[in-house]
């Protein structure tokens, strides 16, 4: 009897996905969804050729040195700032992620946060639930307009473009963006997107959406300086990673009424949320649920499984991050 490659599925997943994995691989699951300490992760990875990770498992050089059998790390996320990709590449370990399958769902969530922030939905509901709604009032909980306003997108990858489409085609928004590279004229034309400097984006946008991948190079890419450039009527939406914003600078700006509001799905110390943000009413807070619909989470889990099954049965994984490890075969 041939032995199957061994993998650790480090976080809970769908039973159907575990069943698929188990047809090809020897699977150790974690359906109780214990968040492994570093020591537990290392212990559970001994003798494993593959690992299926969420954002909470860091795969770096010391881990790779301690787990010499590991050949593939498959992240159930499009973001992979929990991977030291250079260290994995140097160790010949292939990294994979789950792009594309979550693009539209995550763009929906960006819009949900944008709408909720601009129109003060959370604040309005809390007001009503507290029993403070006694009469119709002309200036009650007035917010900012979304339709026809200027949408500034920082990070114009697949999700950024999906947000831009919603803004331009659904809400008649004027789309400006900043990105490492400019889109082609063919990509810009249907959404009339205009490439601007980062400074112009903060100065001109009525709603700024952060959707760029996190790396130390973009740590606190929005700090006091950027917020000071923004219109006092503007909103700031973050569906990328918490580390993109200096949360204390944002809390200061909200406390001083220097921004209309913020909508945040991701936090620097998540799942702990900066208490200064929790004190603010003009901020809509959600617990990193950007891609959280059942069909999309299932598609992400299946793609992560496809990557493991393909690679560990001698085929090319569909979505490698460091394809150079795979060679040209
Ligand atoms: C992603 O896919 O990167 C989401 O943020 C979930 O981690």
mmCIF file of C-alpha atoms and ligand atoms in Angstrom:
data_model
loop_
_atom_site.group_PDB
_atom_site.id
_atom_site.type_symbol
_atom_site.label_atom_id
_atom_site.label_comp_id
_atom_site.label_asym_id
_atom_site.label_seq_id
_atom_site.Cartn_x
_atom_site.Cartn_y
_atom_site.Cartn_z
ATOM 1 C CA UNK A 1 0.000 0.000 0.000
ATOM 2 C CA UNK A 2 1.396 3.392 -0.964
ATOM 3 C CA UNK A 3 1.349 5.993 1.787
ATOM 4 C CA UNK A 4 -0.393 9.252 1.055
ATOM 5 C CA UNK A 5 1.337 12.610 1.622
ATOM 6 C CA UNK A 6 0.506 14.028 5.037
ATOM 7 C CA UNK A 7 -1.022 17.460 5.542
ATOM 8 C CA UNK A 8 -2.215 19.613 8.412
ATOM 9 C CA UNK A 9 -5.385 21.642 7.880
ATOM 10 C CA UNK A 10 -4.581 24.213 10.526
ATOM 11 C CA UNK A 11 -8.022 25.829 10.783
ATOM 12 C CA UNK A 12 -11.568 24.472 10.673
ATOM 13 C CA UNK A 13 -13.021 24.038 7.220
ATOM 14 C CA UNK A 14 -16.050 22.615 5.414
ATOM 15 C CA UNK A 15 -16.586 18.868 5.913
ATOM 16 C CA UNK A 16 -16.977 18.456 2.149
ATOM 17 C CA UNK A 17 -13.532 19.994 1.612
ATOM 18 C CA UNK A 18 -11.962 17.742 4.230
ATOM 19 C CA UNK A 19 -13.601 14.767 2.523
ATOM 20 C CA UNK A 20 -12.092 15.786 -0.840
ATOM 21 C CA UNK A 21 -8.661 16.250 0.693
ATOM 22 C CA UNK A 22 -8.905 12.871 2.419
ATOM 23 C CA UNK A 23 -9.464 11.093 -0.902
ATOM 24 C CA UNK A 24 -5.893 12.000 -1.894
ATOM 25 C CA UNK A 25 -4.005 12.905 1.262
ATOM 26 C CA UNK A 26 -3.494 11.792 4.850
ATOM 27 C CA UNK A 27 -5.225 14.680 6.635
ATOM 28 C CA UNK A 28 -4.861 15.954 10.196
ATOM 29 C CA UNK A 29 -7.743 18.374 10.699
ATOM 30 C CA UNK A 30 -8.495 20.940 13.391
ATOM 31 C CA UNK A 31 -12.277 21.106 13.279
ATOM 32 C CA UNK A 32 -12.341 22.482 16.836
ATOM 33 C CA UNK A 33 -10.572 25.497 15.302
ATOM 34 C CA UNK A 34 -7.966 25.768 18.034
ATOM 35 C CA UNK A 35 -5.641 28.695 17.319
ATOM 36 C CA UNK A 36 -2.329 26.865 17.592
ATOM 37 C CA UNK A 37 0.485 28.439 19.548
ATOM 38 C CA UNK A 38 3.728 28.521 17.614
ATOM 39 C CA UNK A 39 4.891 25.412 19.528
ATOM 40 C CA UNK A 40 1.649 23.549 18.755
ATOM 41 C CA UNK A 41 1.904 24.492 15.090
ATOM 42 C CA UNK A 42 5.494 23.226 14.891
ATOM 43 C CA UNK A 43 4.575 20.013 16.705
ATOM 44 C CA UNK A 44 1.556 19.376 14.472
ATOM 45 C CA UNK A 45 3.598 20.020 11.331
ATOM 46 C CA UNK A 46 6.226 17.368 12.054
ATOM 47 C CA UNK A 47 6.251 14.842 9.207
ATOM 48 C CA UNK A 48 3.740 16.889 7.143
ATOM 49 C CA UNK A 49 4.417 17.702 3.511
ATOM 50 C CA UNK A 50 1.614 20.258 3.287
ATOM 51 C CA UNK A 51 -0.206 22.791 5.428
ATOM 52 C CA UNK A 52 -3.466 24.598 4.819
ATOM 53 C CA UNK A 53 -3.336 27.908 6.659
ATOM 54 C CA UNK A 54 -5.555 30.852 7.512
ATOM 55 C CA UNK A 55 -4.102 34.283 8.162
ATOM 56 C CA UNK A 56 -3.148 33.371 11.740
ATOM 57 C CA UNK A 57 -0.428 30.824 10.904
ATOM 58 C CA UNK A 58 2.912 32.420 10.121
ATOM 59 C CA UNK A 59 5.127 30.443 7.754
ATOM 60 C CA UNK A 60 8.659 31.807 8.012
ATOM 61 C CA UNK A 61 12.301 30.740 7.981
ATOM 62 C CA UNK A 62 12.470 29.407 11.562
ATOM 63 C CA UNK A 63 9.310 27.354 10.989
ATOM 64 C CA UNK A 64 10.638 25.978 7.715
ATOM 65 C CA UNK A 65 13.908 25.033 9.417
ATOM 66 C CA UNK A 66 11.961 23.200 12.126
ATOM 67 C CA UNK A 67 9.658 21.447 9.614
ATOM 68 C CA UNK A 68 11.993 20.087 6.924
ATOM 69 C CA UNK A 69 9.346 17.829 5.341
ATOM 70 C CA UNK A 70 7.093 20.761 4.458
ATOM 71 C CA UNK A 71 6.808 21.326 0.698
ATOM 72 C CA UNK A 72 3.635 23.420 0.278
ATOM 73 C CA UNK A 73 1.789 26.079 2.296
ATOM 74 C CA UNK A 74 -1.706 26.727 0.981
ATOM 75 C CA UNK A 75 -3.365 29.868 2.346
ATOM 76 C CA UNK A 76 -7.158 30.107 2.423
ATOM 77 C CA UNK A 77 -6.993 33.829 1.633
ATOM 78 C CA UNK A 78 -5.900 36.038 -1.214
ATOM 79 C CA UNK A 79 -3.668 38.068 1.135
ATOM 80 C CA UNK A 80 -0.539 36.229 2.244
ATOM 81 C CA UNK A 81 1.272 38.573 4.579
ATOM 82 C CA UNK A 82 1.446 35.619 7.022
ATOM 83 C CA UNK A 83 3.935 33.984 4.622
ATOM 84 C CA UNK A 84 7.580 34.938 4.300
ATOM 85 C CA UNK A 85 7.513 34.118 0.600
ATOM 86 C CA UNK A 86 11.238 34.757 0.099
ATOM 87 C CA UNK A 87 12.078 32.308 2.891
ATOM 88 C CA UNK A 88 9.693 29.732 1.392
ATOM 89 C CA UNK A 89 11.203 30.181 -2.061
ATOM 90 C CA UNK A 90 14.723 29.824 -0.654
ATOM 91 C CA UNK A 91 13.632 26.598 1.069
ATOM 92 C CA UNK A 92 11.937 25.314 -2.103
ATOM 93 C CA UNK A 93 8.493 25.461 -0.466
ATOM 94 C CA UNK A 94 5.649 26.445 -2.776
ATOM 95 C CA UNK A 95 3.133 29.004 -1.459
ATOM 96 C CA UNK A 96 -0.399 29.284 -2.824
ATOM 97 C CA UNK A 97 -3.340 31.606 -2.157
ATOM 98 C CA UNK A 98 -6.971 31.962 -3.286
ATOM 99 C CA UNK A 99 -7.269 34.842 -5.764
ATOM 100 C CA UNK A 100 -10.256 35.562 -8.046
ATOM 101 C CA UNK A 101 -12.860 33.462 -6.244
ATOM 102 C CA UNK A 102 -13.399 36.197 -3.630
ATOM 103 C CA UNK A 103 -13.070 39.305 -5.791
ATOM 104 C CA UNK A 104 -16.747 40.208 -6.242
ATOM 105 C CA UNK A 105 -17.766 39.240 -2.703
ATOM 106 C CA UNK A 106 -15.022 41.378 -1.188
ATOM 107 C CA UNK A 107 -15.912 44.289 -3.465
ATOM 108 C CA UNK A 108 -19.517 43.971 -2.236
ATOM 109 C CA UNK A 109 -18.262 44.262 1.336
ATOM 110 C CA UNK A 110 -16.231 47.353 0.519
ATOM 111 C CA UNK A 111 -19.408 48.910 -0.781
ATOM 112 C CA UNK A 112 -21.410 47.752 2.228
ATOM 113 C CA UNK A 113 -18.917 49.495 4.516
ATOM 114 C CA UNK A 114 -18.782 52.574 2.307
ATOM 115 C CA UNK A 115 -22.573 52.915 2.261
ATOM 116 C CA UNK A 116 -22.905 52.184 5.980
ATOM 117 C CA UNK A 117 -20.224 54.731 6.846
ATOM 118 C CA UNK A 118 -21.394 57.494 4.518
ATOM 119 C CA UNK A 119 -25.042 57.077 5.546
ATOM 120 C CA UNK A 120 -24.267 56.412 9.218
ATOM 121 C CA UNK A 121 -26.189 53.121 9.260
ATOM 122 C CA UNK A 122 -24.644 51.621 12.434
ATOM 123 C CA UNK A 123 -24.988 54.889 14.294
ATOM 124 C CA UNK A 124 -28.621 55.247 13.175
ATOM 125 C CA UNK A 125 -29.510 51.748 14.277
ATOM 126 C CA UNK A 126 -27.838 52.206 17.667
ATOM 127 C CA UNK A 127 -29.780 55.471 18.122
ATOM 128 C CA UNK A 128 -33.053 53.718 17.334
ATOM 129 C CA UNK A 129 -32.304 50.722 19.587
ATOM 130 C CA UNK A 130 -31.481 53.062 22.482
ATOM 131 C CA UNK A 131 -35.029 54.382 22.179
ATOM 132 C CA UNK A 132 -33.881 57.896 21.321
ATOM 133 C CA UNK A 133 -36.056 58.211 18.189
ATOM 134 C CA UNK A 134 -38.887 60.430 19.380
ATOM 135 C CA UNK A 135 -39.792 62.451 16.281
ATOM 136 C CA UNK A 136 -38.902 63.028 12.647
ATOM 137 C CA UNK A 137 -36.115 65.556 12.560
ATOM 138 C CA UNK A 138 -34.915 67.262 9.409
ATOM 139 C CA UNK A 139 -31.215 67.146 10.277
ATOM 140 C CA UNK A 140 -31.232 63.782 12.042
ATOM 141 C CA UNK A 141 -28.133 61.678 11.314
ATOM 142 C CA UNK A 142 -27.326 63.343 8.005
ATOM 143 C CA UNK A 143 -24.432 61.758 6.178
ATOM 144 C CA UNK A 144 -22.490 62.111 2.930
ATOM 145 C CA UNK A 145 -23.701 61.224 -0.554
ATOM 146 C CA UNK A 146 -22.287 58.194 -2.301
ATOM 147 C CA UNK A 147 -23.856 58.592 -5.751
ATOM 148 C CA UNK A 148 -22.061 61.082 -7.957
ATOM 149 C CA UNK A 149 -19.202 61.535 -5.483
ATOM 150 C CA UNK A 150 -15.490 60.886 -6.037
ATOM 151 C CA UNK A 151 -14.317 57.402 -5.149
ATOM 152 C CA UNK A 152 -10.591 57.131 -4.434
ATOM 153 C CA UNK A 153 -9.166 53.616 -4.562
ATOM 154 C CA UNK A 154 -5.709 52.910 -3.186
ATOM 155 C CA UNK A 155 -4.611 49.567 -4.670
ATOM 156 C CA UNK A 156 -6.143 48.825 -8.058
ATOM 157 C CA UNK A 157 -5.804 45.064 -8.354
ATOM 158 C CA UNK A 158 -8.694 42.730 -9.073
ATOM 159 C CA UNK A 159 -10.729 43.761 -6.013
ATOM 160 C CA UNK A 160 -9.991 47.455 -6.524
ATOM 161 C CA UNK A 161 -11.241 47.222 -10.094
ATOM 162 C CA UNK A 162 -14.399 45.402 -8.970
ATOM 163 C CA UNK A 163 -15.066 48.214 -6.471
ATOM 164 C CA UNK A 164 -14.412 50.804 -9.177
ATOM 165 C CA UNK A 165 -16.962 49.113 -11.467
ATOM 166 C CA UNK A 166 -19.600 49.228 -8.758
ATOM 167 C CA UNK A 167 -18.878 52.887 -8.100
ATOM 168 C CA UNK A 168 -18.728 54.029 -11.706
ATOM 169 C CA UNK A 169 -21.483 51.939 -13.253
ATOM 170 C CA UNK A 170 -23.835 51.554 -10.287
ATOM 171 C CA UNK A 171 -23.490 54.862 -8.473
ATOM 172 C CA UNK A 172 -22.243 57.259 -11.144
ATOM 173 C CA UNK A 173 -19.094 57.908 -9.137
ATOM 174 C CA UNK A 174 -16.038 59.622 -10.479
ATOM 175 C CA UNK A 175 -13.241 57.046 -9.940
ATOM 176 C CA UNK A 176 -9.674 58.055 -9.157
ATOM 177 C CA UNK A 177 -7.014 55.577 -8.112
ATOM 178 C CA UNK A 178 -3.415 55.164 -7.126
ATOM 179 C CA UNK A 179 -1.484 51.945 -7.559
ATOM 180 C CA UNK A 180 2.079 50.736 -8.052
ATOM 181 C CA UNK A 181 1.301 50.396 -11.753
ATOM 182 C CA UNK A 182 -1.232 52.165 -13.890
ATOM 183 C CA UNK A 183 -4.055 50.225 -15.556
ATOM 184 C CA UNK A 184 -4.098 49.974 -19.334
ATOM 185 C CA UNK A 185 -6.240 52.466 -21.258
ATOM 186 C CA UNK A 186 -8.612 49.573 -22.074
ATOM 187 C CA UNK A 187 -9.053 48.838 -18.361
ATOM 188 C CA UNK A 188 -9.502 52.487 -17.411
ATOM 189 C CA UNK A 189 -11.960 53.425 -20.163
ATOM 190 C CA UNK A 190 -15.163 51.525 -19.194
ATOM 191 C CA UNK A 191 -15.034 52.885 -15.643
ATOM 192 C CA UNK A 192 -13.491 56.245 -16.614
ATOM 193 C CA UNK A 193 -10.874 55.651 -13.915
ATOM 194 C CA UNK A 194 -8.242 58.354 -13.558
ATOM 195 C CA UNK A 195 -4.748 57.585 -12.254
ATOM 196 C CA UNK A 196 -3.601 60.178 -9.688
ATOM 197 C CA UNK A 197 -0.776 60.578 -7.167
ATOM 198 C CA UNK A 198 -1.339 59.262 -3.663
ATOM 199 C CA UNK A 199 -1.521 62.854 -2.402
ATOM 200 C CA UNK A 200 -4.120 63.873 -5.002
ATOM 201 C CA UNK A 201 -6.167 60.803 -4.120
ATOM 202 C CA UNK A 202 -6.422 61.828 -0.467
ATOM 203 C CA UNK A 203 -7.110 65.455 -1.375
ATOM 204 C CA UNK A 204 -9.794 64.828 -3.993
ATOM 205 C CA UNK A 205 -11.702 61.721 -2.900
ATOM 206 C CA UNK A 206 -15.006 61.878 -1.047
ATOM 207 C CA UNK A 207 -14.560 58.216 -0.138
ATOM 208 C CA UNK A 208 -11.148 56.565 0.099
ATOM 209 C CA UNK A 209 -11.044 52.761 -0.083
ATOM 210 C CA UNK A 210 -7.872 50.885 0.891
ATOM 211 C CA UNK A 211 -7.512 47.578 -0.881
ATOM 212 C CA UNK A 212 -3.786 47.203 -1.400
ATOM 213 C CA UNK A 213 -1.893 44.117 -0.222
ATOM 214 C CA UNK A 214 -0.079 44.591 3.066
ATOM 215 C CA UNK A 215 3.693 44.428 3.339
ATOM 216 C CA UNK A 216 6.063 46.246 5.706
ATOM 217 C CA UNK A 217 6.714 48.737 2.869
ATOM 218 C CA UNK A 218 3.126 50.024 3.136
ATOM 219 C CA UNK A 219 2.858 49.899 6.940
ATOM 220 C CA UNK A 220 0.732 52.871 8.113
ATOM 221 C CA UNK A 221 0.399 54.104 4.557
ATOM 222 C CA UNK A 222 -2.443 56.200 5.970
ATOM 223 C CA UNK A 223 -1.235 58.246 8.920
ATOM 224 C CA UNK A 224 -1.877 61.699 10.336
ATOM 225 C CA UNK A 225 -0.363 63.338 7.228
ATOM 226 C CA UNK A 226 -2.661 61.553 4.769
ATOM 227 C CA UNK A 227 -5.733 62.062 6.942
ATOM 228 C CA UNK A 228 -4.941 65.790 7.152
ATOM 229 C CA UNK A 229 -5.129 65.933 3.345
ATOM 230 C CA UNK A 230 -8.670 64.478 3.324
ATOM 231 C CA UNK A 231 -11.868 66.512 3.113
ATOM 232 C CA UNK A 232 -13.654 66.763 6.489
ATOM 233 C CA UNK A 233 -16.718 65.293 4.766
ATOM 234 C CA UNK A 234 -14.753 62.280 3.471
ATOM 235 C CA UNK A 235 -14.836 58.670 4.627
ATOM 236 C CA UNK A 236 -12.002 56.151 4.900
ATOM 237 C CA UNK A 237 -12.732 52.479 4.235
ATOM 238 C CA UNK A 238 -10.254 49.654 4.896
ATOM 239 C CA UNK A 239 -10.812 46.126 3.624
ATOM 240 C CA UNK A 240 -7.109 45.376 3.055
ATOM 241 C CA UNK A 241 -5.134 44.779 6.234
ATOM 242 C CA UNK A 242 -5.169 46.638 9.542
ATOM 243 C CA UNK A 243 -1.515 47.656 9.356
ATOM 244 C CA UNK A 244 -2.273 49.984 6.443
ATOM 245 C CA UNK A 245 -3.704 52.600 8.838
ATOM 246 C CA UNK A 246 -2.183 54.299 11.852
ATOM 247 C CA UNK A 247 -5.242 53.612 14.007
ATOM 248 C CA UNK A 248 -4.313 56.141 16.679
ATOM 249 C CA UNK A 249 -4.067 58.895 14.059
ATOM 250 C CA UNK A 250 -7.471 57.816 12.732
ATOM 251 C CA UNK A 251 -8.982 57.800 16.236
ATOM 252 C CA UNK A 252 -7.606 61.335 16.795
ATOM 253 C CA UNK A 253 -9.144 62.545 13.518
ATOM 254 C CA UNK A 254 -12.523 60.990 14.322
ATOM 255 C CA UNK A 255 -12.506 62.354 17.866
ATOM 256 C CA UNK A 256 -11.756 65.842 16.529
ATOM 257 C CA UNK A 257 -14.419 65.603 13.804
ATOM 258 C CA UNK A 258 -11.793 65.962 11.084
ATOM 259 C CA UNK A 259 -13.318 63.115 9.067
ATOM 260 C CA UNK A 260 -16.904 62.208 8.310
ATOM 261 C CA UNK A 261 -16.281 58.610 9.305
ATOM 262 C CA UNK A 262 -14.445 55.360 8.743
ATOM 263 C CA UNK A 263 -15.463 51.821 7.869
ATOM 264 C CA UNK A 264 -13.012 49.168 8.987
ATOM 265 C CA UNK A 265 -13.099 45.417 8.396
ATOM 266 C CA UNK A 266 -9.470 44.800 9.372
ATOM 267 C CA UNK A 267 -7.391 45.880 12.366
ATOM 268 C CA UNK A 268 -3.739 46.021 13.222
ATOM 269 C CA UNK A 269 -3.999 43.839 16.338
ATOM 270 C CA UNK A 270 -7.024 41.799 15.299
ATOM 271 C CA UNK A 271 -8.968 40.187 16.810
ATOM 272 C CA UNK A 272 -8.200 42.863 19.402
ATOM 273 C CA UNK A 273 -9.543 46.241 18.315
ATOM 274 C CA UNK A 274 -7.849 49.464 19.349
ATOM 275 C CA UNK A 275 -10.029 50.704 22.272
ATOM 276 C CA UNK A 276 -9.759 54.259 20.984
ATOM 277 C CA UNK A 277 -11.609 53.192 17.834
ATOM 278 C CA UNK A 278 -14.263 51.381 19.867
ATOM 279 C CA UNK A 279 -15.001 54.677 21.654
ATOM 280 C CA UNK A 280 -15.843 56.443 18.389
ATOM 281 C CA UNK A 281 -19.375 56.497 17.015
ATOM 282 C CA UNK A 282 -18.451 57.594 13.488
ATOM 283 C CA UNK A 283 -16.816 54.303 12.656
ATOM 284 C CA UNK A 284 -18.389 51.136 11.317
ATOM 285 C CA UNK A 285 -16.486 48.100 12.589
ATOM 286 C CA UNK A 286 -16.745 44.565 11.214
ATOM 287 C CA UNK A 287 -14.674 41.500 12.205
ATOM 288 C CA UNK A 288 -12.661 40.747 9.023
ATOM 289 C CA UNK A 289 -15.614 39.371 7.077
ATOM 290 C CA UNK A 290 -14.790 40.825 3.642
ATOM 291 C CA UNK A 291 -15.035 37.486 1.850
ATOM 292 C CA UNK A 292 -17.503 35.892 4.263
ATOM 293 C CA UNK A 293 -20.344 34.491 2.214
ATOM 294 C CA UNK A 294 -20.956 30.743 2.189
ATOM 295 C CA UNK A 295 -20.385 30.272 -1.567
ATOM 296 C CA UNK A 296 -17.200 32.339 -1.531
ATOM 297 C CA UNK A 297 -15.750 30.730 1.587
ATOM 298 C CA UNK A 298 -16.508 27.333 0.039
ATOM 299 C CA UNK A 299 -14.816 28.367 -3.210
ATOM 300 C CA UNK A 300 -11.770 29.600 -1.261
ATOM 301 C CA UNK A 301 -11.522 26.383 0.749
ATOM 302 C CA UNK A 302 -11.881 24.285 -2.402
ATOM 303 C CA UNK A 303 -9.220 26.267 -4.240
ATOM 304 C CA UNK A 304 -6.844 25.876 -1.295
ATOM 305 C CA UNK A 305 -7.590 22.135 -1.382
ATOM 306 C CA UNK A 306 -7.043 22.023 -5.172
ATOM 307 C CA UNK A 307 -3.608 23.539 -4.644
ATOM 308 C CA UNK A 308 -2.651 20.916 -2.040
ATOM 309 C CA UNK A 309 -4.055 17.963 -3.953
ATOM 310 C CA UNK A 310 -2.508 19.008 -7.264
ATOM 311 C CA UNK A 311 0.954 19.681 -5.895
ATOM 312 C CA UNK A 312 1.133 16.660 -3.600
ATOM 313 C CA UNK A 313 -0.034 14.316 -6.370
ATOM 314 C CA UNK A 314 2.630 15.585 -8.763
ATOM 315 C CA UNK A 315 0.678 18.237 -10.691
ATOM 316 C CA UNK A 316 0.970 21.993 -10.979
ATOM 317 C CA UNK A 317 -1.060 23.833 -8.293
ATOM 318 C CA UNK A 318 -3.534 26.252 -9.888
ATOM 319 C CA UNK A 319 -2.619 29.433 -7.995
ATOM 320 C CA UNK A 320 1.034 29.506 -6.887
ATOM 321 C CA UNK A 321 2.475 32.695 -5.380
ATOM 322 C CA UNK A 322 6.108 31.684 -6.039
ATOM 323 C CA UNK A 323 5.850 29.650 -9.263
ATOM 324 C CA UNK A 324 9.629 29.754 -9.666
ATOM 325 C CA UNK A 325 9.780 26.972 -7.070
ATOM 326 C CA UNK A 326 7.842 24.742 -9.464
ATOM 327 C CA UNK A 327 10.266 25.126 -12.358
ATOM 328 C CA UNK A 328 9.005 24.972 -15.907
ATOM 329 C CA UNK A 329 7.452 21.489 -15.705
HETATM 330 C C1 LIG B 1 -8.115 37.442 2.311
HETATM 331 O O1 LIG B 1 -8.500 36.602 1.498
HETATM 332 O O2 LIG B 1 -6.970 37.921 2.291
HETATM 333 C C2 LIG B 1 -9.065 37.843 3.363
HETATM 334 O O3 LIG B 1 -8.660 38.992 4.016
HETATM 335 C C3 LIG B 1 -9.258 36.717 4.344
HETATM 336 O O4 LIG B 1 -8.098 36.596 5.092
#
